[in-house]
Every structure is written in structure tokens, then in C-alpha cells.
Coordinates of C-alpha atoms in Angstrom, one line a residue:
X1 CA -11.6 10.1 -9.1
X2 CA -12.2 6.8 -8.7
X3 CA -14.9 4.2 -9.7
X4 CA -16.9 3.3 -6.7
X5 CA -17.6 -0.1 -4.8
X6 CA -19.2 -2.6 -7.8
X7 CA -23.2 -3.6 -7.2
X8 CA -24.8 -6.1 -8.8
X9 CA -27.2 -4.5 -11.9
X10 CA -29.6 -7.9 -10.5
X11 CA -30.4 -5.7 -7.3
X12 CA -31.7 -3.2 -9.5
X13 CA -34.0 -5.1 -11.4
X14 CA -31.9 -3.9 -14.8
X15 CA -31.8 -5.4 -17.4
X16 CA -28.6 -7.4 -18.4
X17 CA -28.4 -5.5 -22.3
X18 CA -28.3 -2.5 -20.3
X19 CA -25.1 -0.4 -19.0
X20 CA -25.0 -1.7 -15.4
X21 CA -25.1 0.9 -13.0
X22 CA -22.4 0.4 -10.9
X23 CA -20.3 1.4 -13.7
X24 CA -21.9 4.9 -13.7
X25 CA -21.0 6.0 -10.4
X26 CA -18.0 7.9 -9.7
X27 CA -16.4 9.6 -6.9
X28 CA -15.9 13.1 -7.7
X29 CA -14.9 16.2 -5.6
X30 CA -15.6 13.9 -2.5
X31 CA -19.2 12.8 -4.1
X32 CA -21.0 10.2 -5.1
X33 CA -22.1 11.2 -8.8
X34 CA -23.6 10.5 -12.2
X35 CA -22.4 12.1 -15.5
X36 CA -24.9 13.3 -17.5
X37 CA -24.1 11.4 -20.5
X38 CA -24.9 8.6 -18.5
X39 CA -28.2 9.6 -17.2
X40 CA -29.3 10.2 -20.7
X41 CA -28.1 6.8 -21.9
X42 CA -30.3 5.2 -19.0
X43 CA -33.7 7.4 -19.6
X44 CA -33.3 6.9 -23.4
X45 CA -32.8 10.5 -24.2
X46 CA -29.9 12.3 -26.2
X47 CA -27.2 13.9 -23.6
X48 CA -28.1 17.4 -25.3
X49 CA -32.1 16.9 -24.7
X50 CA -31.3 16.2 -20.8
X51 CA -29.3 19.0 -20.1
X52 CA -31.9 21.4 -21.7
X53 CA -34.3 20.5 -19.6
X54 CA -32.2 20.9 -16.5
X55 CA -31.2 24.7 -18.0
X56 CA -35.3 25.3 -18.5
X57 CA -35.4 24.4 -14.5
X58 CA -31.9 25.3 -13.7
X59 CA -33.3 27.2 -10.3
X60 CA -33.9 23.1 -9.2
X61 CA -30.3 22.6 -9.5
X62 CA -27.5 24.0 -7.1
X63 CA -24.0 23.3 -7.4
X64 CA -24.7 20.6 -4.6
X65 CA -27.3 19.0 -7.1
X66 CA -25.1 19.3 -10.5
X67 CA -21.6 20.9 -11.7
X68 CA -19.6 20.8 -14.2
X69 CA -16.0 18.8 -14.7
X70 CA -13.2 20.9 -14.8
X71 CA -10.3 19.9 -16.8
X72 CA -8.2 17.8 -14.6
X73 CA -11.4 16.2 -13.6
X74 CA -12.8 15.2 -17.2
X75 CA -9.0 14.0 -18.0
X76 CA -8.9 11.9 -15.1
X77 CA -12.4 10.5 -15.6
X78 CA -11.4 9.4 -18.9
X79 CA -8.2 7.8 -17.6
X80 CA -10.6 5.8 -15.3
X81 CA -13.1 4.6 -18.2
X82 CA -11.2 4.5 -21.2
X83 CA -11.1 1.0 -22.2
X84 CA -11.8 1.6 -25.9
X85 CA -11.7 5.2 -28.0
X86 CA -15.4 4.7 -28.5
X87 CA -16.0 5.6 -24.6
X88 CA -14.6 9.0 -24.8
X89 CA -15.4 9.7 -29.1
X90 CA -17.6 12.5 -29.4
X91 CA -17.3 14.2 -26.2
X92 CA -16.7 17.9 -26.9
X93 CA -17.9 19.4 -23.9
X94 CA -17.2 19.1 -20.3
X95 CA -19.8 17.0 -18.8
X96 CA -22.0 17.5 -15.9
X97 CA -22.1 15.7 -13.0
X98 CA -25.7 15.1 -10.8
X99 CA -24.9 14.2 -6.6
X100 CA -27.6 11.8 -5.4
X101 CA -30.0 14.6 -5.1
X102 CA -29.1 15.9 -8.3
X103 CA -30.5 13.0 -9.5
X104 CA -33.4 12.5 -7.6
X105 CA -34.4 16.8 -8.6
X106 CA -34.4 14.9 -12.2
X107 CA -37.6 13.1 -11.4
X108 CA -39.3 16.3 -11.4
X109 CA -37.9 17.4 -14.5
X110 CA -38.0 14.3 -16.9
X111 CA -42.0 12.9 -16.2
X112 CA -41.7 9.9 -18.6
X113 CA -42.7 6.5 -17.0
X114 CA -39.2 5.4 -18.1
X115 CA -37.7 8.3 -16.5
X116 CA -39.8 8.0 -13.4
X117 CA -38.6 3.7 -13.5
X118 CA -35.2 4.5 -14.2
X119 CA -34.8 7.2 -11.1
X120 CA -36.3 4.6 -8.8
X121 CA -33.5 2.2 -9.9
X122 CA -30.4 4.9 -9.3
X123 CA -32.2 6.1 -6.1
X124 CA -31.8 2.3 -4.9
X125 CA -28.0 2.1 -6.3
X126 CA -27.0 5.3 -4.4
X127 CA -28.9 4.1 -1.2
X128 CA -27.1 0.5 -1.3
X129 CA -23.8 1.9 -2.0
X130 CA -23.8 4.4 0.9
X131 CA -25.1 1.7 3.3
X132 CA -22.5 -0.5 1.9
X133 CA -19.5 2.7 2.6
X134 CA -21.1 2.9 6.0
X135 CA -20.9 -0.7 6.9
X136 CA -17.2 -0.9 5.4
X137 CA -16.2 2.3 6.3
X138 CA -13.8 0.8 9.2
X139 CA -11.9 -1.1 6.5
X140 CA -11.2 1.4 4.6
X141 CA -10.3 3.1 7.1
X142 CA -7.3 0.6 7.7
X143 CA -6.4 -0.3 4.5
X144 CA -6.0 4.1 3.5
X145 CA -3.9 3.9 7.1
X146 CA -1.6 1.1 5.5
X147 CA -1.6 2.4 2.1
X148 CA -0.1 5.6 3.9
X149 CA 2.0 3.5 6.8
X150 CA 4.0 1.2 4.3
X151 CA 4.2 4.4 2.0
X152 CA 6.2 5.9 5.0
X153 CA 8.2 2.4 5.9
X154 CA 9.4 2.2 1.8
X155 CA 10.7 5.8 2.3
X156 CA 12.7 5.3 5.3
X157 CA 13.8 1.4 4.0
X158 CA 15.1 3.6 0.8
X159 CA 17.1 5.9 3.0
X160 CA 18.9 3.0 4.8
X161 CA 19.8 1.4 1.6
X162 CA 20.7 5.3 0.2
X163 CA 23.3 5.6 3.0
X164 CA 24.7 1.9 3.0
X165 CA 25.4 3.2 -1.2
X166 CA 27.1 6.1 0.2
X167 CA 29.3 4.5 2.3
X168 CA 27.2 5.8 5.3
X169 CA 26.3 2.9 8.2
X170 CA 22.5 4.0 9.1
X171 CA 21.6 5.0 12.4
X172 CA 18.3 3.1 13.3
X173 CA 15.5 2.0 11.4
X174 CA 12.4 -0.6 11.5
X175 CA 11.3 -3.2 9.4
X176 CA 7.9 -4.8 9.1
X177 CA 6.3 -8.1 8.8
X178 CA 6.7 -9.4 5.2
X179 CA 9.9 -7.0 4.8
X180 CA 12.0 -10.5 4.4
X181 CA 14.0 -9.8 1.4
X182 CA 14.3 -5.7 2.6
X183 CA 15.6 -7.2 5.9
X184 CA 18.4 -9.8 4.6
X185 CA 19.3 -7.6 2.3
X186 CA 19.9 -4.8 4.6
X187 CA 21.8 -7.1 7.4
X188 CA 24.1 -8.3 4.2
X189 CA 25.2 -4.9 3.2
X190 CA 26.1 -4.0 6.8
X191 CA 28.2 -7.6 6.9
X192 CA 30.0 -6.3 3.3
X193 CA 30.8 -2.8 5.2
X194 CA 33.1 -4.7 7.4
X195 CA 37.0 -3.8 7.4
X196 CA 38.3 -6.7 10.0
X197 CA 35.8 -8.3 12.1
X198 CA 32.1 -9.2 12.7
X199 CA 31.0 -10.4 15.8
X200 CA 27.4 -11.6 16.2
X201 CA 25.4 -12.3 19.6
X202 CA 22.2 -14.1 19.0
X203 CA 20.8 -17.1 20.6
X204 CA 18.9 -18.6 17.9
X205 CA 21.6 -19.7 14.2
X206 CA 20.7 -21.7 11.8
X207 CA 22.4 -21.9 8.4
X208 CA 20.8 -18.9 7.1
X209 CA 23.2 -17.1 9.2
X210 CA 25.7 -18.4 7.7
X211 CA 24.8 -17.5 5.1
X212 CA 24.8 -13.8 5.7
X213 CA 28.1 -13.8 7.4
X214 CA 29.2 -14.9 4.0
X215 CA 28.6 -12.4 2.4
X216 CA 31.6 -10.2 3.7
X217 CA 35.0 -9.4 2.4
X218 CA 38.4 -11.5 2.3
X219 CA 40.6 -11.2 5.6
X220 CA 37.5 -10.4 7.8
X221 CA 36.9 -12.4 10.5
X222 CA 33.7 -13.6 11.8
X223 CA 32.7 -15.1 15.3
X224 CA 29.3 -15.9 16.5
X225 CA 28.5 -16.3 20.0
X226 CA 25.3 -18.3 21.1
X227 CA 23.3 -19.8 24.4
X228 CA 23.5 -23.5 22.8
X229 CA 25.2 -24.9 20.0
X230 CA 22.7 -27.8 19.4
X231 CA 24.5 -31.3 17.2
X232 CA 23.1 -30.0 13.9
X233 CA 24.7 -26.5 14.3
X234 CA 27.8 -28.3 15.4
X235 CA 27.5 -30.0 12.1
X236 CA 26.4 -27.2 10.0
X237 CA 29.4 -25.0 11.2
X238 CA 32.3 -28.1 10.4
X239 CA 30.6 -28.6 7.1
X240 CA 30.6 -24.7 6.3
X241 CA 34.5 -24.5 7.4
X242 CA 35.6 -27.1 5.1
X243 CA 34.3 -25.5 2.5
X244 CA 34.2 -21.6 3.1
X245 CA 36.3 -19.1 5.1
X246 CA 35.6 -20.6 9.0
X247 CA 33.2 -19.0 11.2
X248 CA 33.9 -19.2 15.0
X249 CA 31.5 -20.3 17.0
X250 CA 31.2 -20.1 21.1
X251 CA 28.7 -20.7 23.5
X252 CA 27.1 -17.6 25.8
X253 CA 24.2 -18.0 28.1
X254 CA 24.3 -14.5 29.7
X255 CA 23.1 -12.1 26.4
X256 CA 19.7 -11.6 25.7
X257 CA 19.6 -9.2 22.6
X258 CA 20.8 -9.5 19.3
X259 CA 24.0 -7.2 19.0
X260 CA 25.8 -7.7 15.2
X261 CA 29.3 -5.8 15.6
X262 CA 30.8 -4.4 12.5
X263 CA 34.8 -3.7 13.2
X264 CA 33.9 -1.3 16.6
X265 CA 30.2 -0.6 15.8
X266 CA 28.1 -2.0 17.6
X267 CA 24.1 -2.6 15.9
X268 CA 21.1 -3.6 18.6
X269 CA 18.8 -6.4 16.4
X270 CA 15.4 -6.6 17.7
X271 CA 15.2 -9.8 15.9
X272 CA 17.4 -13.0 15.8
X273 CA 19.0 -13.0 12.1
X274 CA 17.4 -16.2 11.1
X275 CA 13.8 -14.1 11.2
X276 CA 14.5 -11.2 9.6
X277 CA 11.1 -9.6 8.2
X278 CA 9.1 -12.1 9.8
X279 CA 7.4 -9.8 12.5
X280 CA 8.3 -6.1 13.5
X281 CA 11.8 -4.8 14.1
X282 CA 13.7 -2.3 15.2
X283 CA 17.3 -1.8 14.7
X284 CA 20.0 0.8 16.4
X285 CA 23.4 1.9 16.2
X286 CA 25.3 1.9 19.8
X287 CA 27.0 4.5 21.5
X288 CA 29.6 1.7 22.5
X289 CA 32.6 -0.3 20.5
X290 CA 32.5 -4.3 20.3
X291 CA 35.4 -4.4 22.6
X292 CA 33.0 -3.2 25.5
X293 CA 30.7 -6.4 24.7
X294 CA 34.0 -8.6 24.5
X295 CA 35.6 -7.6 27.2
X296 CA 32.5 -8.7 29.5
X297 CA 32.4 -12.3 28.2

């Protein structure tokens, strides 16, 4: 159960000292509803009196007009609105929920001028909310899809890291836009698994790639093949090698894709290492050995 889209009380002519209608409309069982205690407050009567009137005319309130919350729905509702204990104090019975049709039917049961005025305001609130939901249905659908998509992505990323922690090299996976740290962490963990050598084929290199390769263990060699060694990259390599274990770099202009070779295992990487996580990219473990690539240089 969740509270629905806020609406301005000014839209309904409700005095500021009264409870805003937007705070009183909930979604329960897939329906927009209001609870008996909140309706009674708006009508200016006791909840007991409102329900007595409903029971006297129960034939006018079928289940799609009114239903009683079960225990789970009641607890969920309390968790949504219980900003203080005073909100739910004295609540001894499970409240009744009235759908839009149920609220409309109340106008034939509660006939005081105040009840009629309040009913008009409530029906306008339902209408405005429904129009808003219809207008923005595509947006809500996309948000739900993105949330589900993110959950599934997180599961796949977690699986990749679990495999690495267990000493198993992952076979394939995908990282999405914004997962910069996750992708960086993934590549660094691959680098740490190397026992003898790391060979990288990547046409776009900067000093961030050097930092990733520095995660390798002692006595593990590192070699980079790239299509163009610019003066700045040459300077970066010289300064790096003067302080850290050296990284060899060579020009090679006949490679289009990116390959990261960990010992004899070859990974095809869908993005340059310096751009990991900036856009969607996939990786896959290939059924070839590093020697096959090196022998064709």
C-alpha cells in the first residue's frame, strides 16, 4: 500500500487548517481509496456514526464500493502514515476503505450540507488524481521498468563479484550507464587474479588505465598495445615506470576491439578501460588463449 501523488489543497478549496485530501487517498488492493476515519473527520462526524449510517444502508455498498482492511493491509497503512503514535492511537478495529464509487454513494447516506460540500471536494480530488495518473502512466511504467531493470543488473553484478571472490573468473556480463565504480572494481579484481602476465589491447589509453594495471601482484608483467602513443602518454609512462613496476607499451594499429588478457585467459571488453561505466558495455570470456592474439601481432 502506498500513498498516491500529492495534490494541492488549494485546488479543492479546502481550508488550510483541515487535513489535506492528498494525504488521505491511498492505494489498497490496486484501488484508490479513503478510510472511514478520514472521511468521518472531513464530514465532521464520529467514525462510529459514519459506519452506523453505512450499515443501515449496506445494500448500497458492495465490495467494489467498500471493504474492510485485513491485518496486513492495516499494518502497511500504519507504516505509511505513523509519523507519530497519536495518528494510530485508539484504533481498535480494522478500518473500512471506500473506493471512489463508495465515497460517491456516501452522499446519498450523509445528507447534511457539509457532507455534500465535502463530497464534491473529494470527488474532484479523485478526478484530478486519476487524470494525473493517466497522463503520466507512461512515465510511471518506465520508472517501474527501470527499477526492475536495476534490481536485475545488481544481481548480475553481485554474481560477478561473488565469482571473483571465490576465485572463479566470470564468463560474461554487462554494466550499465553510471556503474563507474562497479566496472572499475570488476576490472581491478580481474587484474589481481593474474599470476604471470597481463596484456591489454586498447586503442584509448590514459593514466587511469595505468592505475588499474598497478593493482596486479608482484612479478606479474603488464603490456599495453594501442594504436597511437601520444607525447602525453609517453610522458605518463615514463613517470609511472620511474616509480612503479614498469608497464611496457607498444603501438599496434590493426586492432579494433578491446581485449584484456589475464595469463592465458582472454576477455573481450566492450569499452575502453578509461571509459568503464560511462555507457553500457559488455564483457565476455573467450574460448581462445592469449598466445593466439600475441602471435598475430
